[in-house]
Amino acid sequence: MTIPAPSKTIVDLLLLLARIISGGALLLAGAVKLGLLGGVAQLPTAPLLFALSLQSFKLVPHSLVPVVSYFVPWCEVVAGGMLVLGVWSRQSAAIVTAMLLAFTLALASVLLRDMNVDCGCFGGLFGEAKVTWGSIARNFVLSAFGAVVLVRGGGAIALKPDAIRP
Amino acid sequence: MSVWLKRCGILLAISAALAAVDSVARPTAWTVTSVAGRNDAPPDQATGSPAVAANSPGPSVQPTTPAHTAQWFSDQLSAGAIAIDARPEEKFRESHIPGAIHLPFEAFTKGRPDAIDFLPDDGTTLIIYCDGGDCDASHKVQTMLAQFGLKDTIVFEDGFPGWQKAGLPIETGAAGAQ
């Protein structure tokens, strides 16, 4: 008895799911960090909240904190949004995966250095106060979904299917 | 491969452009120096004090000196200063400095915290504390308070452990929680 290989349709649907999970998570994280979901009152100070979290990790040079605190959330929104929509899926997935792995390493370094700092994950949307190994595992799983799209392509309902392999 | 890299470059360039426009368009501009506040911030070349931009909305940095002991903190409270507890809620409920207002950093993620309504902006000194040591929540709360116009703030570096170590009274429960 042989196990039949999954049909192309099922694989494409799974790839779509992977796109939505990894891209959607990053899109949400970026939007919250920029204050795009929290109403106008939150807009002025939202990037500052992320900058303060970033600074407490002590991984980014002091002078680069403002630049990074604007660039990273917008990168999350752009790459995450493109991945969900299926525009240049492989390239979007490459950026999403790289960012998630970078976040994972940053969080791991916080735990390994035994630092008492706030997570800042998802802009504090889920009230995740401190960095835990659970935060790291979550990021790792999300990056795995991104890596699958990077290798296999966008799958179903991709606005701009990408036939170019890396 | 070149097309592949080009597409990645375009995505990153779009992100950079949006970030640049956003940083200029935000109603409240802030600079790297307004994020400063900890004593480990790069010192100003001329004064040797933590750098704060002239146009910065950041806090009036009053770094804790050796004189800022737990007893000094207690005396300040007796003279009318207000204590702000920047620790997580479970720690605040467990014990805190009597009369302290609970205002953790996370409260700012939902916009303007209600607790700010209880804080006077008439020059009353606000003393912020967390867990001492490398705990940075009090510095972050200090920076956020400055964004809302409350700049007469001091961080008590020794934090709640320093208060307890001095044998000063503590309070339990959620009274004063935001």
PDB file of C-alpha atoms in Angstrom, chain A residues 34 42-45 47-49 51-53 55-56 58 62 66 69-71 74-75 78 82 88 91-92 94-95 115-116 118 123 150 162 164 166, chain B residues 1 3-4 7-8 10-12 14-16 18-19 22-23 26-28 30 32 35 40 42 105-106 108-109 111 131 134-136 140 143-144 147:
ATOM      1  CA  LEU A  34       3.191  51.952  14.028  1.00  0.00           C
ATOM      2  CA  GLN A  42      -1.774  56.319  19.721  1.00  0.00           C
ATOM      3  CA  LEU A  43      -0.192  57.430  16.460  1.00  0.00           C
ATOM      4  CA  PRO A  44       2.234  60.063  17.757  1.00  0.00           C
ATOM      5  CA  THR A  45       3.986  57.864  20.262  1.00  0.00           C
ATOM      6  CA  PRO A  47       7.157  54.218  17.230  1.00  0.00           C
ATOM      7  CA  LEU A  48       8.648  55.602  20.427  1.00  0.00           C
ATOM      8  CA  LEU A  49       7.276  52.620  22.356  1.00  0.00           C
ATOM      9  CA  ALA A  51      12.210  52.391  20.113  1.00  0.00           C
ATOM     10  CA  LEU A  52      12.282  52.076  23.895  1.00  0.00           C
ATOM     11  CA  SER A  53      11.871  48.309  23.700  1.00  0.00           C
ATOM     12  CA  GLN A  55      16.910  50.216  23.154  1.00  0.00           C
ATOM     13  CA  SER A  56      16.450  48.017  26.187  1.00  0.00           C
ATOM     14  CA  LYS A  58      21.024  46.752  23.821  1.00  0.00           C
ATOM     15  CA  HIS A  62      22.113  54.104  20.202  1.00  0.00           C
ATOM     16  CA  PRO A  66      15.232  55.964  15.702  1.00  0.00           C
ATOM     17  CA  SER A  69      12.306  51.855  15.002  1.00  0.00           C
ATOM     18  CA  TYR A  70      10.623  53.295  11.907  1.00  0.00           C
ATOM     19  CA  PHE A  71      12.194  51.034   9.283  1.00  0.00           C
ATOM     20  CA  TRP A  74       7.318  49.409   7.875  1.00  0.00           C
ATOM     21  CA  CYS A  75       9.366  46.481   6.604  1.00  0.00           C
ATOM     22  CA  VAL A  78       5.307  45.864   3.442  1.00  0.00           C
ATOM     23  CA  MET A  82       2.971  41.415   0.117  1.00  0.00           C
ATOM     24  CA  TRP A  88       6.516  38.332  -5.153  1.00  0.00           C
ATOM     25  CA  GLN A  91      11.068  37.539  -2.040  1.00  0.00           C
ATOM     26  CA  SER A  92       8.524  38.670   0.553  1.00  0.00           C
ATOM     27  CA  ALA A  94      12.739  35.804   2.326  1.00  0.00           C
ATOM     28  CA  ILE A  95      12.435  39.162   4.080  1.00  0.00           C
ATOM     29  CA  MET A 115      17.997  40.700  31.167  1.00  0.00           C
ATOM     30  CA  ASN A 116      14.913  42.022  32.936  1.00  0.00           C
ATOM     31  CA  ASP A 118       9.965  43.948  28.279  1.00  0.00           C
ATOM     32  CA  GLY A 123       3.783  46.107  20.072  1.00  0.00           C
ATOM     33  CA  LEU A 150      10.521  30.802   0.312  1.00  0.00           C
ATOM     34  CA  ASP A 162       6.407  34.047  -8.843  1.00  0.00           C
ATOM     35  CA  ILE A 164      11.524  32.697 -10.520  1.00  0.00           C
ATOM     36  CA  PRO A 166      16.262  31.855  -6.040  1.00  0.00           C
TER      37      PRO A 166
ATOM     38  CA  MET B   1      19.141  35.752  -9.489  1.00  0.00           C
ATOM     39  CA  VAL B   3      15.817  39.809 -10.694  1.00  0.00           C
ATOM     40  CA  TRP B   4      15.356  38.028  -7.400  1.00  0.00           C
ATOM     41  CA  ARG B   7      12.706  42.485  -6.074  1.00  0.00           C
ATOM     42  CA  CYS B   8      14.016  42.177  -2.512  1.00  0.00           C
ATOM     43  CA  ILE B  10      12.471  47.117  -4.194  1.00  0.00           C
ATOM     44  CA  LEU B  11      10.548  45.803  -1.163  1.00  0.00           C
ATOM     45  CA  LEU B  12      13.193  47.155   1.209  1.00  0.00           C
ATOM     46  CA  ILE B  14       9.522  50.855  -0.375  1.00  0.00           C
ATOM     47  CA  SER B  15       9.779  50.163   3.365  1.00  0.00           C
ATOM     48  CA  ALA B  16      12.590  52.688   3.765  1.00  0.00           C
ATOM     49  CA  LEU B  18       7.517  54.830   3.912  1.00  0.00           C
ATOM     50  CA  ALA B  19       9.598  54.934   7.118  1.00  0.00           C
ATOM     51  CA  ASP B  22       6.357  58.567   8.392  1.00  0.00           C
ATOM     52  CA  SER B  23       9.181  59.830  10.603  1.00  0.00           C
ATOM     53  CA  ARG B  26       4.370  62.108  12.753  1.00  0.00           C
ATOM     54  CA  PRO B  27       2.763  64.890  14.803  1.00  0.00           C
ATOM     55  CA  THR B  28       5.185  64.373  17.657  1.00  0.00           C
ATOM     56  CA  TRP B  30      11.375  62.759  18.697  1.00  0.00           C
ATOM     57  CA  VAL B  32      17.404  59.516  19.585  1.00  0.00           C
ATOM     58  CA  VAL B  35      14.905  58.167  24.067  1.00  0.00           C
ATOM     59  CA  ASP B  40      24.312  54.758  30.164  1.00  0.00           C
ATOM     60  CA  PRO B  42      26.057  58.697  25.488  1.00  0.00           C
ATOM     61  CA  PHE B 105       5.094  50.699  30.444  1.00  0.00           C
ATOM     62  CA  GLU B 106       2.525  48.391  28.811  1.00  0.00           C
ATOM     63  CA  PHE B 108       1.115  53.213  27.007  1.00  0.00           C
ATOM     64  CA  THR B 109       0.608  50.642  24.254  1.00  0.00           C
ATOM     65  CA  GLY B 111      -2.743  55.088  23.985  1.00  0.00           C
ATOM     66  CA  ASP B 131      12.755  46.522  40.229  1.00  0.00           C
ATOM     67  CA  ASP B 134      18.907  46.454  35.143  1.00  0.00           C
ATOM     68  CA  CYS B 135      15.145  47.021  35.197  1.00  0.00           C
ATOM     69  CA  ASP B 136      14.468  49.687  32.569  1.00  0.00           C
ATOM     70  CA  LYS B 140      10.715  53.961  29.642  1.00  0.00           C
ATOM     71  CA  THR B 143      10.192  58.973  28.567  1.00  0.00           C
ATOM     72  CA  MET B 144       6.541  58.256  27.823  1.00  0.00           C
ATOM     73  CA  GLN B 147       5.522  62.766  25.720  1.00  0.00           C
TER      74      GLN B 147
END
